Coordinates of C-alpha atoms in Angstrom, one line a residue:
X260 CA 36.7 -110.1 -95.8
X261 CA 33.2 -111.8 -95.3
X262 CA 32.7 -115.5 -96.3
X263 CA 30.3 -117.3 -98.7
X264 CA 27.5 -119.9 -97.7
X265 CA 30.3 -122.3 -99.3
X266 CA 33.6 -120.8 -97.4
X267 CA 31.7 -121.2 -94.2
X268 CA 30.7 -125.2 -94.8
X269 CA 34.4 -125.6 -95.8
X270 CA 36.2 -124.0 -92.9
X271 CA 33.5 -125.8 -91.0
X272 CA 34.3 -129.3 -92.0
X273 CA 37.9 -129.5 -93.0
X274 CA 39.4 -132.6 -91.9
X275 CA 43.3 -131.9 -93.5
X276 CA 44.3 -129.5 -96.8
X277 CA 47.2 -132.0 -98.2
X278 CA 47.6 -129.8 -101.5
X279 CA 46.9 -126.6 -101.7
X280 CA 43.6 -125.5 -102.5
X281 CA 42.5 -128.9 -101.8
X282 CA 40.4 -129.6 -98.6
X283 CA 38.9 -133.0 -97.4
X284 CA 35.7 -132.5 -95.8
X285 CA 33.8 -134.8 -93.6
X286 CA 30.4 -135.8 -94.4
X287 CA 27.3 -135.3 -92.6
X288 CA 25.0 -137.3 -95.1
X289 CA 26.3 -140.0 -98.2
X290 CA 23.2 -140.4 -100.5
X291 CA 23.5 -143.6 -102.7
X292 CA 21.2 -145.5 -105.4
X293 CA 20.9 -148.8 -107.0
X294 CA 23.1 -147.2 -110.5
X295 CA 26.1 -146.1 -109.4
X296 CA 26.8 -147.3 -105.9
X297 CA 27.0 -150.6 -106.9
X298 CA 29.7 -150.2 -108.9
X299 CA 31.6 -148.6 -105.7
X300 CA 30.2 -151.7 -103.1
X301 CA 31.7 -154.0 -105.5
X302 CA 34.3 -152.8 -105.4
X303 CA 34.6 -152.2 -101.6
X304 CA 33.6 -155.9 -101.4
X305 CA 36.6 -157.4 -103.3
X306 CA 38.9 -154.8 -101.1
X307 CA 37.8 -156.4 -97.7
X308 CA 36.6 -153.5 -96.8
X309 CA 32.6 -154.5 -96.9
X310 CA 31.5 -151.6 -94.0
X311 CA 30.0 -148.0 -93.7
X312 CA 31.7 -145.1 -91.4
X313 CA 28.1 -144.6 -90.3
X314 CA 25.2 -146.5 -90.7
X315 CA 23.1 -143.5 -89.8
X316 CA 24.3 -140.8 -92.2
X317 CA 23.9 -142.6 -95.2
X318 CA 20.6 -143.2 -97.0
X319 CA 20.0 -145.1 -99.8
X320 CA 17.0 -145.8 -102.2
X321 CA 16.1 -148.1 -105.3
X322 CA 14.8 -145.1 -108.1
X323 CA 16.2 -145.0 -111.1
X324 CA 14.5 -148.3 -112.5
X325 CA 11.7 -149.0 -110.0
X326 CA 10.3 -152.0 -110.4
X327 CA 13.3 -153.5 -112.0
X328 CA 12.7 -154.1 -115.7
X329 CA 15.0 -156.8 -116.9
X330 CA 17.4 -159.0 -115.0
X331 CA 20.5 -156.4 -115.3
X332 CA 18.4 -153.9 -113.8
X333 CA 17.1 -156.7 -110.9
X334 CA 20.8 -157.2 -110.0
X335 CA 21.5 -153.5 -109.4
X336 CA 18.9 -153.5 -107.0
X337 CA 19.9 -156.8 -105.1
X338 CA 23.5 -155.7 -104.8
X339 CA 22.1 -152.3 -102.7
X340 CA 19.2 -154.4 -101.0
X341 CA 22.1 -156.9 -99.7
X342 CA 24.5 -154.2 -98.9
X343 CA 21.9 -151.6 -96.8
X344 CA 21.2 -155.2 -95.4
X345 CA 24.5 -156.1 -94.7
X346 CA 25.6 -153.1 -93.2
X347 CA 22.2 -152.0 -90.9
X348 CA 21.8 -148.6 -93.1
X349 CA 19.1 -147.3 -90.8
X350 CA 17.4 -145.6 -94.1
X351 CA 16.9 -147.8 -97.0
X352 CA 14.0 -147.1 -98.9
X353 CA 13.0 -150.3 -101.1
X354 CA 10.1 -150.8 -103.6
X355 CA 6.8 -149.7 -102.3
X356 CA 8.9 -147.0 -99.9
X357 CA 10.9 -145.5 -102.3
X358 CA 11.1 -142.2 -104.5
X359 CA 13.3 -140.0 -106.7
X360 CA 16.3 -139.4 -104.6
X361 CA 16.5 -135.9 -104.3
X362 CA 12.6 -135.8 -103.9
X363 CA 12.7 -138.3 -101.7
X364 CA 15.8 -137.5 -99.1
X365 CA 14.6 -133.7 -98.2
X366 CA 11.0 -134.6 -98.0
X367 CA 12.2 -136.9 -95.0
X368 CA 14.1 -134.4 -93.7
X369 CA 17.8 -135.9 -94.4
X370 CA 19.2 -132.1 -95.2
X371 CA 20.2 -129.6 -93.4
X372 CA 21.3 -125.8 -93.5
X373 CA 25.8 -126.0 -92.9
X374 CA 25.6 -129.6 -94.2
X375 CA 28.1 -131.4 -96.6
X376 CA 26.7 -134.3 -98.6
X377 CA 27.7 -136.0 -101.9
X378 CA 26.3 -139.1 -104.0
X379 CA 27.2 -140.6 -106.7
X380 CA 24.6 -138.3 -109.1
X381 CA 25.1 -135.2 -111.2
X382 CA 21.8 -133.8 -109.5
X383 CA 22.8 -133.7 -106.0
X384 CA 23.4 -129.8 -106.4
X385 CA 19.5 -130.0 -105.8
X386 CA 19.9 -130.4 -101.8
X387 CA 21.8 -126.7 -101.7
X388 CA 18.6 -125.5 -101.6
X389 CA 18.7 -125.6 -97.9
X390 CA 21.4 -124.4 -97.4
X391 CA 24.0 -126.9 -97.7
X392 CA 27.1 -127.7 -100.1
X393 CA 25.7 -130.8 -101.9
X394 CA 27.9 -132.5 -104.9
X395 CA 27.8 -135.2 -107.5
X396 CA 30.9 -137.6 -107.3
X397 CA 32.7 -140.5 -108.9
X398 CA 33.0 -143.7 -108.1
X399 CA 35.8 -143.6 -106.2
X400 CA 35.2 -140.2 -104.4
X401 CA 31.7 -142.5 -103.7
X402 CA 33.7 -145.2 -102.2
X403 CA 35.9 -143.5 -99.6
X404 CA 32.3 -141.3 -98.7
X405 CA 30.7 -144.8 -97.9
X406 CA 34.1 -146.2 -95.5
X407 CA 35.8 -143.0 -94.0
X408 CA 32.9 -140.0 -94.3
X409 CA 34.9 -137.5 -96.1
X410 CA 35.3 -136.2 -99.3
X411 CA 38.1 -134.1 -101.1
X412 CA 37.1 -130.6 -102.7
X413 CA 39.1 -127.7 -104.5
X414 CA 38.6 -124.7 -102.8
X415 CA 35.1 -123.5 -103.4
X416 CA 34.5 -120.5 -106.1
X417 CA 31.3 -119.0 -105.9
X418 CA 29.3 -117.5 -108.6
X419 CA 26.6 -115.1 -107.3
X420 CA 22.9 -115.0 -109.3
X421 CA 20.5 -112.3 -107.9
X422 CA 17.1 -112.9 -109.2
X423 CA 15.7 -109.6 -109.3
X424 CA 11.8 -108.3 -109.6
X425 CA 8.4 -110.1 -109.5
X426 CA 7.7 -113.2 -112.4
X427 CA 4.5 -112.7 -114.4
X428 CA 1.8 -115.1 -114.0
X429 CA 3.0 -118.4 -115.7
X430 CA 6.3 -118.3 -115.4
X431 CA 7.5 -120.8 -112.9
X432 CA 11.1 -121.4 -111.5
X433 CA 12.1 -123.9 -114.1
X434 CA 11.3 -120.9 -116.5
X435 CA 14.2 -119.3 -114.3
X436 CA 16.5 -121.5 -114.4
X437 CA 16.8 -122.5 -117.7
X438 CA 16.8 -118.3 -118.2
X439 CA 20.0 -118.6 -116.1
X440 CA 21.4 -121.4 -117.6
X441 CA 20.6 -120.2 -120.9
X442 CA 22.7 -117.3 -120.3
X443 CA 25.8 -118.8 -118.5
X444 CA 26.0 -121.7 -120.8
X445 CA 26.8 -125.6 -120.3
X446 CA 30.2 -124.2 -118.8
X447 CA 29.5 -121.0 -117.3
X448 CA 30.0 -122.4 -114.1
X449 CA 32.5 -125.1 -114.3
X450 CA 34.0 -126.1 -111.1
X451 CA 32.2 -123.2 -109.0
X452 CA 28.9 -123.1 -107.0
X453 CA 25.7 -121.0 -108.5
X454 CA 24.7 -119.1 -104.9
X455 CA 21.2 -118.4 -106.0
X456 CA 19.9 -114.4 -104.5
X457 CA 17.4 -111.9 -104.5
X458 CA 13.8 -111.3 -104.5
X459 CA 12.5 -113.9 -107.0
X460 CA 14.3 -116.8 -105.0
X461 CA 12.9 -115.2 -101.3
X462 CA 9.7 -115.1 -103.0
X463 CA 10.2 -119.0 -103.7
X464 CA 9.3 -122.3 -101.7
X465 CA 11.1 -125.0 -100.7
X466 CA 9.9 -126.9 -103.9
X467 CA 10.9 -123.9 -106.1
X468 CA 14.7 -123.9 -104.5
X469 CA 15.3 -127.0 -105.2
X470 CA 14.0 -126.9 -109.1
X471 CA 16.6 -124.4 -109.8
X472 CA 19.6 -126.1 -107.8
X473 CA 18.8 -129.4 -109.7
X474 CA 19.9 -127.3 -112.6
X475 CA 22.9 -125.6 -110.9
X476 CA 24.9 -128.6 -113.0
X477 CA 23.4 -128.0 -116.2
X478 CA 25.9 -125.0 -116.1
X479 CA 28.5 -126.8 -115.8
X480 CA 28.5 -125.9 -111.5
X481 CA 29.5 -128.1 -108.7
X482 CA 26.6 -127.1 -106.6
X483 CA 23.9 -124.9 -106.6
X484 CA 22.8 -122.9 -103.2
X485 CA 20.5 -120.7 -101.7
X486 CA 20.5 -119.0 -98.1
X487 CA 18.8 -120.0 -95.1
X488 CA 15.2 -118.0 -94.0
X489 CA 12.2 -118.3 -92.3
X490 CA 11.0 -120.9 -95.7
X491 CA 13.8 -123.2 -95.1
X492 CA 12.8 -123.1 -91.1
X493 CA 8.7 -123.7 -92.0
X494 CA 9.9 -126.9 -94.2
X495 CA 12.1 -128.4 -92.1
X496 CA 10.4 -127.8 -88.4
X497 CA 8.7 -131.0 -88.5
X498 CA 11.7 -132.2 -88.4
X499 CA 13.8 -130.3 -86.3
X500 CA 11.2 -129.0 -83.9
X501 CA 12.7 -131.2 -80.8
X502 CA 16.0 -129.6 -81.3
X503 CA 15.1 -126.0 -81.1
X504 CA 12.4 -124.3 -78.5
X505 CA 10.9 -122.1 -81.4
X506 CA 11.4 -121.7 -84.8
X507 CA 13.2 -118.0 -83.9
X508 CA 16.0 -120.0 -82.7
X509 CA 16.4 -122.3 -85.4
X510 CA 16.7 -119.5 -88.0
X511 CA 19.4 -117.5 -85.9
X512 CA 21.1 -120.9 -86.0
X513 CA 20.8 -121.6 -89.5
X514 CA 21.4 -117.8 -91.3
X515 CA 24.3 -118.2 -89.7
X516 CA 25.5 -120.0 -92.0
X517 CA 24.2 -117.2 -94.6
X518 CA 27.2 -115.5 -96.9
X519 CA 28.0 -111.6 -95.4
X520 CA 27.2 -109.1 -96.9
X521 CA 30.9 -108.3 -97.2
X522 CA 31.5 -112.0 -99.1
X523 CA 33.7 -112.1 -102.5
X524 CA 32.4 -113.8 -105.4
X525 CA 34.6 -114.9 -108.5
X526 CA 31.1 -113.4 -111.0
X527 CA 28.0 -111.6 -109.9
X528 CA 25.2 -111.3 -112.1
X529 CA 21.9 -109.6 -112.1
X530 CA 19.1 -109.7 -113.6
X531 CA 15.8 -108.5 -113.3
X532 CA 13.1 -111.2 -114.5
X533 CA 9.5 -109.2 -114.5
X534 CA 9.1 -109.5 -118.3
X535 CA 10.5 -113.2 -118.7
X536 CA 8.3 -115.6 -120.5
X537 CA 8.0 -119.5 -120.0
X538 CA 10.9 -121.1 -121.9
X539 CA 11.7 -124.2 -123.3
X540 CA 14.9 -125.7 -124.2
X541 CA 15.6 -126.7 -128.5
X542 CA 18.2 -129.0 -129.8
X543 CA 20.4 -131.3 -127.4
X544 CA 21.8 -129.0 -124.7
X545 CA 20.2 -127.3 -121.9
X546 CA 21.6 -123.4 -123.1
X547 CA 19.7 -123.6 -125.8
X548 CA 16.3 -121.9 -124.8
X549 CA 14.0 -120.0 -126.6
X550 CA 10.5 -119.0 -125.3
X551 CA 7.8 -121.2 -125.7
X552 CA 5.9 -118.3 -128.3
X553 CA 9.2 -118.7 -130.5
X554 CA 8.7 -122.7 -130.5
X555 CA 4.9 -122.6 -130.4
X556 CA 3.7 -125.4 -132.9
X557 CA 6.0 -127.8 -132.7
X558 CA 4.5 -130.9 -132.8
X559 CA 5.5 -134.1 -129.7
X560 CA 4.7 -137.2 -129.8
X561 CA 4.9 -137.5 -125.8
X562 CA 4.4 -135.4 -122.7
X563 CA 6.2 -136.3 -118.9
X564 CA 5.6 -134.3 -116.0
X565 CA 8.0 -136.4 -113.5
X566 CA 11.2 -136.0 -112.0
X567 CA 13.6 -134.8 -109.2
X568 CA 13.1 -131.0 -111.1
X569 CA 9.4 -131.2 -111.4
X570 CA 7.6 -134.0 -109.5
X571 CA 6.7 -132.9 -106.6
X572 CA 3.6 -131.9 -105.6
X573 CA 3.1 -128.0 -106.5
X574 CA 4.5 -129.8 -109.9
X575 CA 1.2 -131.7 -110.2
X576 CA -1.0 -129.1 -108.9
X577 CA -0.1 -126.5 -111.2
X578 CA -0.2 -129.1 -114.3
X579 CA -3.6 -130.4 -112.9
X580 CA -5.5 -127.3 -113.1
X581 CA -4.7 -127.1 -116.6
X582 CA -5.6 -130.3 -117.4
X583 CA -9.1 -129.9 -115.3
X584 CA -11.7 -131.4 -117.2
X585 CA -9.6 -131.3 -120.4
X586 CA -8.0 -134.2 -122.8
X587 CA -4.8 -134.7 -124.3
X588 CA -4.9 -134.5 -127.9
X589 CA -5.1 -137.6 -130.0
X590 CA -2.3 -138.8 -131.3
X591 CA 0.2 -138.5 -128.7
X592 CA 0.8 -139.9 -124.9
X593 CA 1.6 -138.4 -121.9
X594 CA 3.0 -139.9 -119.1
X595 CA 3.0 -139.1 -115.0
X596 CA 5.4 -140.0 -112.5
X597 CA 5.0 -138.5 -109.0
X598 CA 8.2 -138.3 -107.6
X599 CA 7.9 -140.0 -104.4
X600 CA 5.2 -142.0 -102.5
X601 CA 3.6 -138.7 -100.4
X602 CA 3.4 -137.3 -103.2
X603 CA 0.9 -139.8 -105.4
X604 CA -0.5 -140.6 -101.6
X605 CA -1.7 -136.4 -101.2
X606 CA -2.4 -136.5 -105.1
X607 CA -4.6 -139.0 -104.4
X608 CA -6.0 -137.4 -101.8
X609 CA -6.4 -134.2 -103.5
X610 CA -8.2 -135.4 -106.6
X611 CA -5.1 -134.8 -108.6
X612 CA -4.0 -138.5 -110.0
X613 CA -8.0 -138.5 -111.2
X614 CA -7.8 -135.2 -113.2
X615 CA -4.8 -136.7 -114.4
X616 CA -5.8 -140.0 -115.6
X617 CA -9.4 -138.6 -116.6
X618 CA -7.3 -136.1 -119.2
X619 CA -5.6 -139.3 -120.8
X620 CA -2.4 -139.6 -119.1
X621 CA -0.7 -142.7 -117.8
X622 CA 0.3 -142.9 -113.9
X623 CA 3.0 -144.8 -112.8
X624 CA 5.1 -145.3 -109.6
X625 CA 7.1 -142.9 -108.5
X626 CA 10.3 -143.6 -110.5
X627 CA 13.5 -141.6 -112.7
X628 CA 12.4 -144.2 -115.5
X629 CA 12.3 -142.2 -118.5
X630 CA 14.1 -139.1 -117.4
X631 CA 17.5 -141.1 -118.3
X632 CA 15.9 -143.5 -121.1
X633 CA 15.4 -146.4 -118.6
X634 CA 11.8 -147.3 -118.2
X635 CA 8.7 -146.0 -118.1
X636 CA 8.4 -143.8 -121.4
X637 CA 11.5 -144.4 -123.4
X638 CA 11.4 -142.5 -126.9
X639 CA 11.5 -144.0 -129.9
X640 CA 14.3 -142.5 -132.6
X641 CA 12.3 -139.7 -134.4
X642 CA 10.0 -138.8 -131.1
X643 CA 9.6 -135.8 -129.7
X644 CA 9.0 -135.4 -125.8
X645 CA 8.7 -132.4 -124.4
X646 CA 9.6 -132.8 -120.3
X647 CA 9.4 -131.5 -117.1
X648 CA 12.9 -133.6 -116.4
X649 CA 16.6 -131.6 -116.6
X650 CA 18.8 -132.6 -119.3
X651 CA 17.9 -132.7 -123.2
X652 CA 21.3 -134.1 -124.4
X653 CA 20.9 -136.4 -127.4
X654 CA 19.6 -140.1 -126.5
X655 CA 19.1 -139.2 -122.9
X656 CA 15.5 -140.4 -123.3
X657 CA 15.9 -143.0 -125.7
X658 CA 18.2 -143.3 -129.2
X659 CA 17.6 -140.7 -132.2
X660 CA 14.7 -138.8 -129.3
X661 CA 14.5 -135.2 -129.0
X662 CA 13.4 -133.6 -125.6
X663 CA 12.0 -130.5 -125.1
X664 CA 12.5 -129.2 -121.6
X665 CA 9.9 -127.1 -119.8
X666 CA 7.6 -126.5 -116.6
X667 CA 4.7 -128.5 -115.4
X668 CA 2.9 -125.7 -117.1
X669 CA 4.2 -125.9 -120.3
X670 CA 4.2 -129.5 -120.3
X671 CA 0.4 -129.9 -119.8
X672 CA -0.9 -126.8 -122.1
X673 CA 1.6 -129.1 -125.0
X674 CA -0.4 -132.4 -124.2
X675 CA -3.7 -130.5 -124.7
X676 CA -2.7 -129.5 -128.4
X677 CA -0.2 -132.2 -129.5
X678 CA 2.7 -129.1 -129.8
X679 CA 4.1 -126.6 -127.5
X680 CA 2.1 -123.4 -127.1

């Protein structure tokens, strides 16, 4: 019987299997940030036990609330700062540097195809794009990550999504994920991985892969992942390009990691997505999706196009030629936040932050801010905001807010009218 993308990684990294259908896997990459790993350094600290198992392997970056806002949130930061200090962590990405993690870590190249990595965030499932079996953890799973390298896992159950046909014009892969999510549900996929298929997804770029694997969680899944190909290769070559002699060789090494054709799945589904229409979420979970005609008129009081789903780059582009020479519409406020430093830099470059700014919006740092009601566009009780970010649960933007999820797309054609159309 063939193996998953997620058996392989497994068989490939098991250090011991003390219970059954427990593994502990070592670690090629420990992502941390100034909200939850302090909690776990701390706590380290007190033990004695104040040190890293590699100083290379793990990254760490101030995002969440960037600059710090209010004393509580300066402390955060100064416990990371001292401790990437402390220990030597070769990659520490401070104010000025820094970006939305899981923007941030694959644009500099941190991921590979084959790679186990976990941090303490629910949206870690977004580095399976490449290839790789990436988790959210705990605090304590976070802690023994950051001294010994390894991680413990229940056997991995995998939950296969082919993405059939060719999307209309419009529809962009947060319209495809929340489609899939949508139909799963908030537990479809508890405890398995979403292994993400078909011609839609081989169709897709890097950017895409990673907007639907950011999601992988809002169903409830452990990790979301997609296979190796030439697009993985073409991203990551700048990269990698001194370990291979042509980029043949490093996509025979990398598919290899590919499921077989022969692999066993625990669900397949399949569904073909030519007629889907952009969507956007209702109420406070992220299964609750209509299209955008059913919801068209409903009025927001704020737009954000930010994010680790949507904040990229092809984010901003495709918002930014709707915006072109357009205004929002009175009344309401919108609100960018490029999700890393390249990003604003080529934005910049390209014209982009102008259109943006010239249509009315605010610009700020790059920055998860308002995504989890920290900084940077908190809602007021009442609001509406609809969002480019990934979850819509009650308060996650600010107390009594309601959040619409949607595409870049979406997102801009709303602040042009003052309600989703």
């Amino acid at each position: 019987m063939g193996k998953t993308i997620a058996q392989k990684i497994f068989a490939s990294h098991i250090v011991d299997n003390p219970f059954e259908g427990t593994y502990i896997l070592s670690l090629d990459r420990v992502f941390c940030h100034e909200i939850t790993s302090p909690i776990a350094i701390n706590d380290l600290k007190e033990r004695n036990l104040d040190k890293v198992f590699d100083n290379t392997k793990i990254k760490a970056v101030i995002d969440h609330i960037s600059p710090a806002k209010d004393s509580k949130s300066a402390e955060q930061g100064k416990i990371l700062r001292d401790w990437a200090r402390r220990n030597d962590i070769k990659d520490f990405f401070d104010i000025g540097q820094n970006g939305v993690c899981h923007a941030l870590f694959p644009e500099k190249g941190f991921v590979r195809p084959g790679f186990t990595l976990v941090m303490g965030d629910s949206h870690t499932c977004t580095h399976g794009a490449f290839g790789a079996f990436a988790a959210g953890v705990g605090t304590t799973d976070l802690e023994v990550a950051i001294l010994k390298g390894i991680c413990a896992f229940k056997e991995p159950q995998t939950i296969k999504i082919e993405l059939k046909g060719k999307l209309k014009e419009g529809v962009y892969a947060k319209d495809v994920i929340l489609f899939v999510i949508s139909q799963l549900g908030v537990n479809g996929a508890t405890n398995c991985i979403l292994e993400f298929s078909g011609p839609v997804v081989d169709n897709f770029s890097m950017d895409e892969r990673m907007t639907i694997c950011n999601m992988a969680v809002e169903a409830g899944a452990t990790s979301g992942i997609c296979q190796a190909d030439s697009t993985t290769v073409e991203y990551l070559w700048p990269f990698i390009k001194d370990d291979f002699i042509r980029k043949e060789a490093a996509l025979k090494e990398y598919t290899k990691w590919n499921s077989d054709s022969d692999a066993s799945y625990v669900k397949t589904y399949s569904w073909d997505l030519s007629a889907l229409e952009p969507l956007v979420t209702y109420d406070y979970k992220p299964d609750c999706v209509k299209s955008v005609r059913e919801m068209e008129g409903t009025k927001i009081d704020q737009v954000y196009i930010g994010s680790c789903t949507n904040g990229r780059l092809s984010d901003l582009r495709v918002a930014a030629r709707i915006l072109k020479d357009k205004h929002i519409a009175k009344g309401i406020r919108a609100i960018l936040s490029p999700a890393t430093p390249e990003t604003y830099s080529k934005a910049l470059e390209e014209g982009l932050i102008k259109i943006f700014i010239d249509a009315g919006f605010c610009v700020t740092n790059p920055t998860c801010g308002a995504c989890l009601g920290m900084s940077n566009g908190v809602l007021a009780d009442g609001e509406v905001c609809i969002s480019t970010t990934n979850r819509n649960f009650f308060g996650r933007m600010g107390k009594g807010g309601m959040i619409h999820l949607a595409s870049p797309a979406s997102a801009a054609k709303a602040a042009l009218k003052g309600y989703i159309n």
